[in-house]
Amino acid sequence: MRIKLNCNYQNLKKNYLFSEIARRVAEYGASNPPRRIVRLGIGDVTLPLTPSVTRAMENAVAEMGKKETFQGYPPSFGYDFLLSAISAHYAAYGADIGTDEIFVSDGAKSDAGNITDIFGSNPVLITDPVYPVYYDSNVMAGNGVTFVPANRQNGFLPPPPAEKTEGALIYLCSPNNPTGAVYDKAGLKAWVDYALETGSLIIFDSAYEAYIKGGLPHTIYQIEGARDCAIEICSFSKTAGFTGVRCSWTVVPRGLASGGVRIAELWARRQATKFNGVSYIVQRGAEAALSEKGYSECMELVGYYMENARVIAELLNKKGIYYTGGVCAPYIWMQCQDGLDSWSFFDKLLKEAQVVGTPGAGFGANGEGFFRLTAFGTREDTYEAVRRLDAVL
Ligand code: PLP
C-alpha cells in the first residue's frame, strides 16, 4: 500500500505491562506452584451490579420491547433524566453543574483518550506515575509531554511545577490510579491557580471519587476558580460496577473558551460527529445508581472494596512499610522491599507468596521501586493474600 499512516503511533511505548504480567504468571503457574495464585493486580471490579441498577435495566429492556415505549438513537449527550441525576450528584457536593454542561459517554477511558481531538498542539503536563491513557493519547496526537514527578517526597501528590508553562493541558487524577493518593482542597487549589495564571486547561479524572471519605474534594468544581479552567471526566465503572456496562460523563463548563471559541461547543461537535450515544437501557441503570436507594447500594460495593483496602493497609502498617492510598481509594501503592526494583519484587511475591500485583514501573519512571495492590479482589482472596504477604514481607 502507499497510504500514509499516523507515524506518531511508532512513538508509543510497547504496552507490555499486563501481557508481561500474564506471561510471567503463566510461566510460573506451569511449574506446579505450591498453592493457588491469588491476584491483586486487577483494576476491574468483581462484585455484581446492585439490585436497583439491575431492576432499572430490566424495566428498560421491557420498555424497549414495546412499540409505545421503544427508543431509537439516544440523544447525543445523554437523556435528560440522567443529566439531571448527574447534576444533582454534583449539587450534593456543593458544585453547581448544569445539565447543558454534562456529556454522557460510554467510558472515562474513551473521553480521556478522545478529548485530544478538540485541541491543537499544546504543551502537555502529566503527573508520573499515571493511568497510561493520558500519555498514550497525546503521543498518538503528536504532542510533546512533560512529566510532573510524583514521588515519596511529595506524597505522590505533586504540586504544580515552579516553571510556568503557558497554555498547557494538565492531566490530574484524584483519587489517583495507580497511587491511591488524593488531593486535598489546598493541593487542588494550587493547580487551579496555576492553570488560571498560565491560561492552561486542567483535565481532571475523578473516576474514583466515590471512594473518598471525609472532607477531601470529590470534584474539582469544589475548588474556587475551577469552572474557569477545568474539564472533569467521571465514570460509573468503579462507583456502580459498570466496567462491563459502560457509562461515564464529561463536564465542560459553558464559560470555558479559548480565543473566543467555547470548548463545550467543540466537544459537542466532536461527540455528535463520532459517537452515537449510550443506550437507553444503560442510562436507566446509571440513573438508578444515582438514586437515593441505588447510591446507598453502590456505597455498599465501595465499602466492601474499602474493607479489603483496610486489611491490606493494616498489614503494611504493622510491617512499617511506606505506602499511599487505601484510605480514600481502592489502590494501595507500596514501596518495594529489600531494595528490589518493581519487576524483581513482582517475581519475589509471585514465587514466595503466589500473590500477583502490578509493578509500579509499568505506570511511569517514577513508579520504579513501587508496587500496586488493588482492593477489587474478593474478601477471601484479600485475606489469603494478606496472610501470605505477612509471611514474606
Ligand atoms: N480513569 C481512571 C483513572 C481509571 O483508572 C480507569 C479505569 O481503570 C478509567 C478512567 C476508565 O474508566 P471507564 O471504565 O469509564 O472507561
Short mmCIF file of C-alpha atoms and ligand atoms in Angstrom, two decimals:
data_model
loop_
_atom_site.label_atom_id
_atom_site.label_comp_id
_atom_site.label_asym_id
_atom_site.label_seq_id
_atom_site.Cartn_x
_atom_site.Cartn_y
_atom_site.Cartn_z
CA MET A 1 0.00 0.00 0.00
CA ARG A 2 1.01 3.61 -0.47
CA ILE A 3 -1.16 5.20 2.21
CA LYS A 4 0.41 7.28 4.93
CA LEU A 5 -0.11 6.07 8.46
CA ASN A 6 -0.14 8.10 11.66
CA CYS A 7 3.59 7.85 12.33
CA ASN A 8 3.05 9.06 15.92
CA TYR A 9 1.97 5.51 16.76
CA GLN A 10 5.60 4.50 16.25
CA ASN A 11 6.43 6.65 19.26
CA LEU A 12 4.18 4.70 21.63
CA LYS A 13 5.99 2.52 24.10
CA LYS A 14 5.06 -1.12 23.73
CA ASN A 15 2.24 -1.65 26.20
CA TYR A 16 3.59 -4.82 27.67
CA LEU A 17 2.62 -4.34 31.33
CA PHE A 18 -0.40 -6.65 31.63
CA SER A 19 0.77 -9.06 28.93
CA GLU A 20 4.15 -9.38 30.64
CA ILE A 21 2.39 -9.99 33.97
CA ALA A 22 0.22 -12.66 32.30
CA ARG A 23 3.31 -14.23 30.71
CA ARG A 24 5.23 -14.42 34.00
CA VAL A 25 2.19 -15.77 35.88
CA ALA A 26 1.51 -18.40 33.20
CA GLU A 27 5.16 -19.48 33.14
CA TYR A 28 5.27 -19.76 36.92
CA GLY A 29 1.84 -21.44 37.01
CA ALA A 30 3.12 -24.12 34.65
CA SER A 31 5.83 -25.06 37.15
CA ASN A 32 3.33 -26.51 39.70
CA PRO A 33 3.33 -23.80 42.36
CA PRO A 34 2.64 -24.99 45.91
CA ARG A 35 -0.62 -23.01 46.12
CA ARG A 36 -3.27 -21.32 44.03
CA ILE A 37 -2.12 -17.96 42.68
CA VAL A 38 -4.01 -15.00 44.24
CA ARG A 39 -4.43 -11.96 42.02
CA LEU A 40 -4.42 -8.47 43.49
CA GLY A 41 -3.28 -6.92 40.23
CA ILE A 42 -6.59 -6.28 38.57
CA GLY A 43 -8.14 -2.83 38.18
CA ASP A 44 -11.54 -4.35 37.44
CA VAL A 45 -14.44 -4.76 39.83
CA THR A 46 -15.57 -8.23 40.95
CA LEU A 47 -18.96 -7.61 42.63
CA PRO A 48 -22.15 -7.77 40.53
CA LEU A 49 -24.47 -4.87 39.72
CA THR A 50 -26.75 -3.74 42.53
CA PRO A 51 -30.48 -4.62 42.74
CA SER A 52 -31.65 -1.06 41.91
CA VAL A 53 -29.49 -0.97 38.80
CA THR A 54 -30.48 -4.41 37.52
CA ARG A 55 -34.17 -3.70 38.16
CA ALA A 56 -33.99 -0.40 36.28
CA MET A 57 -32.21 -2.05 33.37
CA GLU A 58 -34.72 -4.92 33.29
CA ASN A 59 -37.57 -2.40 33.18
CA ALA A 60 -35.80 -0.54 30.39
CA VAL A 61 -35.39 -3.75 28.41
CA ALA A 62 -39.14 -4.36 28.78
CA GLU A 63 -39.82 -0.79 27.55
CA MET A 64 -37.62 -1.39 24.51
CA GLY A 65 -39.75 -4.44 23.70
CA LYS A 66 -43.00 -2.43 23.40
CA LYS A 67 -43.99 -0.25 20.48
CA GLU A 68 -45.19 2.60 22.73
CA THR A 69 -42.00 2.86 24.77
CA PHE A 70 -39.34 1.72 22.29
CA GLN A 71 -36.34 4.08 22.00
CA GLY A 72 -34.13 4.51 18.95
CA TYR A 73 -30.89 6.50 18.91
CA PRO A 74 -30.37 8.19 22.25
CA PRO A 75 -29.73 11.96 22.45
CA SER A 76 -26.06 12.54 21.61
CA PHE A 77 -25.16 13.87 25.04
CA GLY A 78 -27.47 11.84 27.27
CA TYR A 79 -31.14 11.60 28.24
CA ASP A 80 -32.44 14.45 30.39
CA PHE A 81 -33.24 12.05 33.23
CA LEU A 82 -29.58 11.04 33.54
CA LEU A 83 -28.22 14.56 33.03
CA SER A 84 -30.49 15.73 35.87
CA ALA A 85 -29.33 12.89 38.12
CA ILE A 86 -25.65 13.74 37.46
CA SER A 87 -26.32 17.44 38.03
CA ALA A 88 -27.96 16.56 41.38
CA HIS A 89 -24.93 14.37 42.24
CA TYR A 90 -22.72 17.46 41.84
CA ALA A 91 -25.16 19.60 43.82
CA ALA A 92 -24.74 17.19 46.75
CA TYR A 93 -21.04 18.16 46.75
CA GLY A 94 -21.94 21.84 46.59
CA ALA A 95 -20.95 22.13 42.92
CA ASP A 96 -23.34 23.86 40.53
CA ILE A 97 -23.19 21.96 37.23
CA GLY A 98 -25.98 22.49 34.69
CA THR A 99 -27.42 19.69 32.61
CA ASP A 100 -26.19 21.54 29.49
CA GLU A 101 -22.61 21.16 30.76
CA ILE A 102 -22.71 17.36 31.04
CA PHE A 103 -21.91 14.98 28.17
CA VAL A 104 -22.78 11.34 28.81
CA SER A 105 -20.46 8.81 27.21
CA ASP A 106 -19.53 5.13 27.17
CA GLY A 107 -16.43 5.41 29.32
CA ALA A 108 -13.97 7.69 31.04
CA LYS A 109 -11.27 5.95 29.02
CA SER A 110 -12.94 6.96 25.75
CA ASP A 111 -13.38 10.55 26.85
CA ALA A 112 -9.87 10.86 28.34
CA GLY A 113 -8.47 9.48 25.09
CA ASN A 114 -10.76 11.34 22.68
CA ILE A 115 -10.51 14.77 24.25
CA THR A 116 -7.25 15.45 22.36
CA ASP A 117 -9.39 15.66 19.17
CA ILE A 118 -10.57 19.13 20.10
CA PHE A 119 -7.19 20.64 20.96
CA GLY A 120 -4.36 21.83 18.78
CA SER A 121 -0.73 21.33 19.62
CA ASN A 122 -0.23 22.47 23.23
CA PRO A 123 2.33 21.73 25.91
CA VAL A 124 1.04 18.81 27.99
CA LEU A 125 1.75 18.23 31.68
CA ILE A 126 1.06 14.78 33.09
CA THR A 127 1.86 13.52 36.56
CA ASP A 128 4.04 10.40 36.68
CA PRO A 129 3.24 7.58 37.58
CA VAL A 130 -0.03 7.75 35.71
CA TYR A 131 -3.03 5.99 34.18
CA PRO A 132 -1.48 5.36 30.74
CA VAL A 133 -4.34 6.73 28.58
CA TYR A 134 -3.45 10.40 29.09
CA TYR A 135 0.10 9.93 27.87
CA ASP A 136 -0.61 7.50 25.05
CA SER A 137 -3.42 9.58 23.56
CA ASN A 138 -1.14 12.62 23.46
CA VAL A 139 1.63 10.62 21.83
CA MET A 140 -0.90 9.47 19.21
CA ALA A 141 -1.79 13.11 18.60
CA GLY A 142 1.88 14.01 18.21
CA ASN A 143 2.01 16.18 21.33
CA GLY A 144 5.14 16.55 23.45
CA VAL A 145 4.56 15.61 27.08
CA THR A 146 6.32 16.91 30.18
CA PHE A 147 6.01 14.69 33.23
CA VAL A 148 5.47 16.15 36.67
CA PRO A 149 7.14 13.75 39.08
CA ALA A 150 5.00 12.23 41.83
CA ASN A 151 7.22 10.61 44.43
CA ARG A 152 7.67 9.83 48.08
CA GLN A 153 8.92 13.38 48.78
CA ASN A 154 5.63 14.90 47.66
CA GLY A 155 3.48 12.03 48.93
CA PHE A 156 2.66 11.18 45.28
CA LEU A 157 0.65 14.41 45.12
CA PRO A 158 2.90 16.69 43.09
CA PRO A 159 2.31 20.43 43.27
CA PRO A 160 2.44 22.48 40.04
CA PRO A 161 6.00 22.92 38.72
CA ALA A 162 7.90 26.09 39.65
CA GLU A 163 8.39 26.81 35.97
CA LYS A 164 5.24 28.31 34.47
CA THR A 165 4.14 26.69 31.21
CA GLU A 166 1.71 28.89 29.30
CA GLY A 167 -1.37 27.40 27.68
CA ALA A 168 -0.82 23.82 28.81
CA LEU A 169 -3.17 20.86 29.01
CA ILE A 170 -2.78 19.48 32.52
CA TYR A 171 -3.96 15.96 33.39
CA LEU A 172 -4.79 15.28 37.04
CA CYS A 173 -6.35 12.17 38.55
CA SER A 174 -7.60 12.15 42.15
CA PRO A 175 -8.07 9.66 43.77
CA ASN A 176 -5.17 8.51 41.70
CA ASN A 177 -4.65 5.36 39.74
CA PRO A 178 -2.12 3.85 40.45
CA THR A 179 -1.06 5.57 43.69
CA GLY A 180 -4.39 5.89 45.52
CA ALA A 181 -3.25 9.35 46.64
CA VAL A 182 -5.96 12.02 46.94
CA TYR A 183 -5.50 15.78 46.71
CA ASP A 184 -6.95 17.93 49.44
CA LYS A 185 -8.55 21.28 48.64
CA ALA A 186 -5.29 23.21 49.05
CA GLY A 187 -3.47 20.79 46.74
CA LEU A 188 -6.08 21.18 44.01
CA LYS A 189 -6.34 24.93 44.57
CA ALA A 190 -2.62 25.23 43.78
CA TRP A 191 -3.24 23.54 40.41
CA VAL A 192 -6.34 25.64 39.69
CA ASP A 193 -4.37 28.82 40.48
CA TYR A 194 -1.54 27.63 38.24
CA ALA A 195 -3.95 26.92 35.39
CA LEU A 196 -5.67 30.30 35.75
CA GLU A 197 -2.34 32.12 35.87
CA THR A 198 -0.92 30.36 32.81
CA GLY A 199 -4.09 30.18 30.70
CA SER A 200 -3.98 26.39 30.93
CA LEU A 201 -6.74 23.80 31.00
CA ILE A 202 -6.99 21.03 33.62
CA ILE A 203 -8.44 17.70 32.54
CA PHE A 204 -9.49 16.21 35.86
CA ASP A 205 -10.23 12.48 36.12
CA SER A 206 -12.47 11.76 39.11
CA ALA A 207 -13.29 8.14 38.23
CA TYR A 208 -12.67 7.05 41.86
CA GLU A 209 -14.43 9.94 43.63
CA ALA A 210 -16.96 7.60 45.26
CA TYR A 211 -14.13 6.10 47.36
CA ILE A 212 -13.40 9.39 49.13
CA LYS A 213 -14.30 9.65 52.81
CA GLY A 214 -14.22 12.79 54.91
CA GLY A 215 -13.73 16.31 53.68
CA LEU A 216 -11.49 15.76 50.65
CA PRO A 217 -12.82 17.14 47.36
CA HIS A 218 -14.82 14.72 45.19
CA THR A 219 -14.85 17.05 42.22
CA ILE A 220 -12.55 19.81 41.02
CA TYR A 221 -15.61 22.07 40.97
CA GLN A 222 -15.48 22.18 44.75
CA ILE A 223 -12.43 24.41 44.19
CA GLU A 224 -12.94 28.10 43.58
CA GLY A 225 -11.97 29.11 40.04
CA ALA A 226 -12.18 25.56 38.62
CA ARG A 227 -15.14 26.40 36.39
CA ASP A 228 -12.82 28.80 34.55
CA CYS A 229 -10.04 26.30 33.89
CA ALA A 230 -11.16 22.67 34.21
CA ILE A 231 -12.96 19.86 32.44
CA GLU A 232 -13.90 16.84 34.54
CA ILE A 233 -14.25 13.21 33.46
CA CYS A 234 -16.07 10.74 35.69
CA SER A 235 -17.45 7.23 35.37
CA PHE A 236 -19.96 4.74 36.71
CA SER A 237 -17.36 1.97 36.34
CA LYS A 238 -15.91 1.96 39.83
CA THR A 239 -18.84 3.67 41.58
CA ALA A 240 -21.55 1.27 40.40
CA GLY A 241 -19.62 -1.70 38.98
CA PHE A 242 -20.26 -0.58 35.38
CA THR A 243 -16.93 -1.72 33.89
CA GLY A 244 -18.83 -4.18 31.71
CA VAL A 245 -21.89 -1.96 31.24
CA ARG A 246 -20.13 1.23 30.08
CA CYS A 247 -21.34 4.65 31.13
CA SER A 248 -19.49 7.82 32.09
CA TRP A 249 -19.69 11.57 31.65
CA THR A 250 -17.59 14.62 30.98
CA VAL A 251 -18.33 18.08 32.35
CA VAL A 252 -17.35 21.06 30.21
CA PRO A 253 -18.38 24.33 31.90
CA ARG A 254 -20.25 26.52 29.45
CA GLY A 255 -17.99 29.54 30.06
CA LEU A 256 -14.73 27.76 29.16
CA ALA A 257 -13.36 29.29 25.99
CA SER A 258 -10.08 29.92 24.24
CA GLY A 259 -9.62 32.54 21.53
CA GLY A 260 -13.35 33.25 21.72
CA VAL A 261 -14.29 29.62 20.92
CA ARG A 262 -16.30 27.70 23.50
CA ILE A 263 -14.71 24.38 24.41
CA ALA A 264 -18.14 22.83 25.12
CA GLU A 265 -19.14 23.58 21.52
CA LEU A 266 -16.12 21.73 20.16
CA TRP A 267 -16.69 18.75 22.44
CA ALA A 268 -20.38 18.68 21.48
CA ARG A 269 -19.40 18.74 17.80
CA ARG A 270 -16.81 16.01 18.30
CA GLN A 271 -19.21 13.76 20.16
CA ALA A 272 -22.14 14.37 17.81
CA THR A 273 -19.91 13.54 14.84
CA LYS A 274 -18.08 10.48 16.11
CA PHE A 275 -20.29 9.00 18.83
CA ASN A 276 -23.93 7.91 18.77
CA GLY A 277 -24.73 7.93 22.46
CA VAL A 278 -25.17 5.47 25.30
CA SER A 279 -28.08 3.04 25.16
CA TYR A 280 -31.36 3.83 26.91
CA ILE A 281 -31.06 0.65 28.98
CA VAL A 282 -27.63 1.59 30.30
CA GLN A 283 -28.64 5.18 31.03
CA ARG A 284 -31.65 3.97 33.02
CA GLY A 285 -29.27 1.75 35.00
CA ALA A 286 -26.94 4.71 35.57
CA GLU A 287 -29.85 6.89 36.69
CA ALA A 288 -30.83 4.20 39.20
CA ALA A 289 -27.23 4.08 40.53
CA LEU A 290 -27.54 7.76 41.44
CA SER A 291 -30.99 7.44 43.06
CA GLU A 292 -31.05 7.57 46.85
CA LYS A 293 -31.51 3.83 47.26
CA GLY A 294 -29.28 2.98 44.31
CA TYR A 295 -26.45 5.13 45.59
CA SER A 296 -26.57 3.59 49.05
CA GLU A 297 -26.30 0.18 47.39
CA CYS A 298 -23.29 1.46 45.42
CA MET A 299 -21.77 2.64 48.69
CA GLU A 300 -22.08 -0.94 49.94
CA LEU A 301 -19.98 -2.09 46.98
CA VAL A 302 -17.47 0.63 47.69
CA GLY A 303 -17.50 -0.32 51.39
CA TYR A 304 -16.74 -3.93 50.54
CA TYR A 305 -13.71 -2.99 48.46
CA MET A 306 -12.54 -0.47 51.03
CA GLU A 307 -12.63 -3.12 53.75
CA ASN A 308 -10.24 -5.09 51.53
CA ALA A 309 -8.07 -2.00 51.28
CA ARG A 310 -8.14 -1.58 55.05
CA VAL A 311 -6.95 -5.15 55.59
CA ILE A 312 -4.04 -4.69 53.19
CA ALA A 313 -3.14 -1.32 54.71
CA GLU A 314 -3.24 -2.82 58.20
CA LEU A 315 -0.59 -5.34 57.20
CA LEU A 316 1.64 -2.65 55.72
CA ASN A 317 1.20 -0.52 58.86
CA LYS A 318 2.18 -3.49 61.00
CA LYS A 319 5.28 -4.07 58.87
CA GLY A 320 6.18 -0.37 58.81
CA ILE A 321 6.13 -0.34 55.00
CA TYR A 322 5.61 3.00 53.26
CA TYR A 323 2.51 3.22 51.08
CA THR A 324 -0.03 5.66 49.74
CA GLY A 325 -3.72 5.05 49.05
CA GLY A 326 -6.04 2.51 50.59
CA VAL A 327 -7.97 5.06 52.65
CA CYS A 328 -9.92 7.01 50.02
CA ALA A 329 -9.03 4.85 47.02
CA PRO A 330 -9.17 1.16 46.06
CA TYR A 331 -5.44 1.13 45.26
CA ILE A 332 -2.51 0.64 47.58
CA TRP A 333 0.83 1.83 46.31
CA MET A 334 3.57 0.27 48.40
CA GLN A 335 7.32 0.62 48.43
CA CYS A 336 9.09 -2.49 47.18
CA GLN A 337 11.11 -4.18 49.90
CA ASP A 338 14.77 -5.27 50.15
CA GLY A 339 15.76 -2.55 47.65
CA LEU A 340 14.19 -4.55 44.83
CA ASP A 341 13.02 -2.90 41.63
CA SER A 342 9.34 -3.32 40.89
CA TRP A 343 9.65 -6.29 38.49
CA SER A 344 12.02 -8.14 40.85
CA PHE A 345 9.57 -7.51 43.68
CA PHE A 346 6.78 -8.82 41.45
CA ASP A 347 8.79 -12.02 40.88
CA LYS A 348 9.51 -12.35 44.59
CA LEU A 349 5.85 -12.11 45.61
CA LEU A 350 4.82 -14.47 42.82
CA LYS A 351 7.38 -17.10 43.75
CA GLU A 352 7.37 -16.79 47.54
CA ALA A 353 3.70 -15.94 48.19
CA GLN A 354 1.93 -16.80 44.93
CA VAL A 355 0.44 -13.29 45.04
CA VAL A 356 0.20 -11.13 41.92
CA GLY A 357 0.26 -7.33 41.97
CA THR A 358 1.28 -4.73 39.41
CA PRO A 359 4.88 -3.44 39.14
CA GLY A 360 4.93 0.33 39.55
CA ALA A 361 7.44 0.82 36.72
CA GLY A 362 4.60 -0.03 34.32
CA PHE A 363 2.93 3.29 35.19
CA GLY A 364 5.94 5.53 34.52
CA ALA A 365 9.54 6.18 35.52
CA ASN A 366 8.57 7.38 38.99
CA GLY A 367 6.73 4.13 39.60
CA GLU A 368 10.03 2.27 39.77
CA GLY A 369 10.57 0.84 43.25
CA PHE A 370 6.81 0.75 43.94
CA PHE A 371 4.09 -1.83 43.57
CA ARG A 372 0.29 -1.57 43.17
CA LEU A 373 -2.12 -3.80 45.05
CA THR A 374 -5.82 -3.44 44.40
CA ALA A 375 -8.79 -3.81 46.71
CA PHE A 376 -11.04 -5.10 43.92
CA GLY A 377 -10.50 -8.78 44.76
CA THR A 378 -12.85 -10.94 46.75
CA ARG A 379 -12.69 -10.77 50.54
CA GLU A 380 -11.41 -14.36 50.70
CA ASP A 381 -8.62 -13.67 48.21
CA THR A 382 -7.65 -10.48 50.00
CA TYR A 383 -7.41 -12.21 53.39
CA GLU A 384 -5.47 -15.05 51.81
CA ALA A 385 -3.07 -12.65 50.08
CA VAL A 386 -2.54 -10.70 53.31
CA ARG A 387 -1.83 -13.90 55.25
CA ARG A 388 0.76 -14.93 52.67
CA LEU A 389 2.32 -11.49 52.38
CA ASP A 390 2.61 -11.37 56.17
CA ALA A 391 4.90 -14.38 55.95
CA VAL A 392 7.23 -13.00 53.26
CA LEU A 393 7.43 -9.24 53.82
N1 PLP B 1 -9.80 6.74 34.65
C1 PLP B 1 -9.04 6.07 35.51
C2 PLP B 1 -8.12 6.83 36.39
C3 PLP B 1 -9.08 4.68 35.56
O1 PLP B 1 -8.29 4.02 36.41
C4 PLP B 1 -9.96 3.99 34.71
C5 PLP B 1 -10.05 2.52 34.72
O2 PLP B 1 -9.34 1.78 35.33
C6 PLP B 1 -10.73 4.72 33.84
C7 PLP B 1 -10.64 6.09 33.82
C8 PLP B 1 -11.64 4.02 32.86
O3 PLP B 1 -12.96 4.21 33.16
P1 PLP B 1 -14.10 3.62 32.22
O4 PLP B 1 -14.34 2.21 32.63
O5 PLP B 1 -15.25 4.52 32.46
O6 PLP B 1 -13.62 3.70 30.80
#
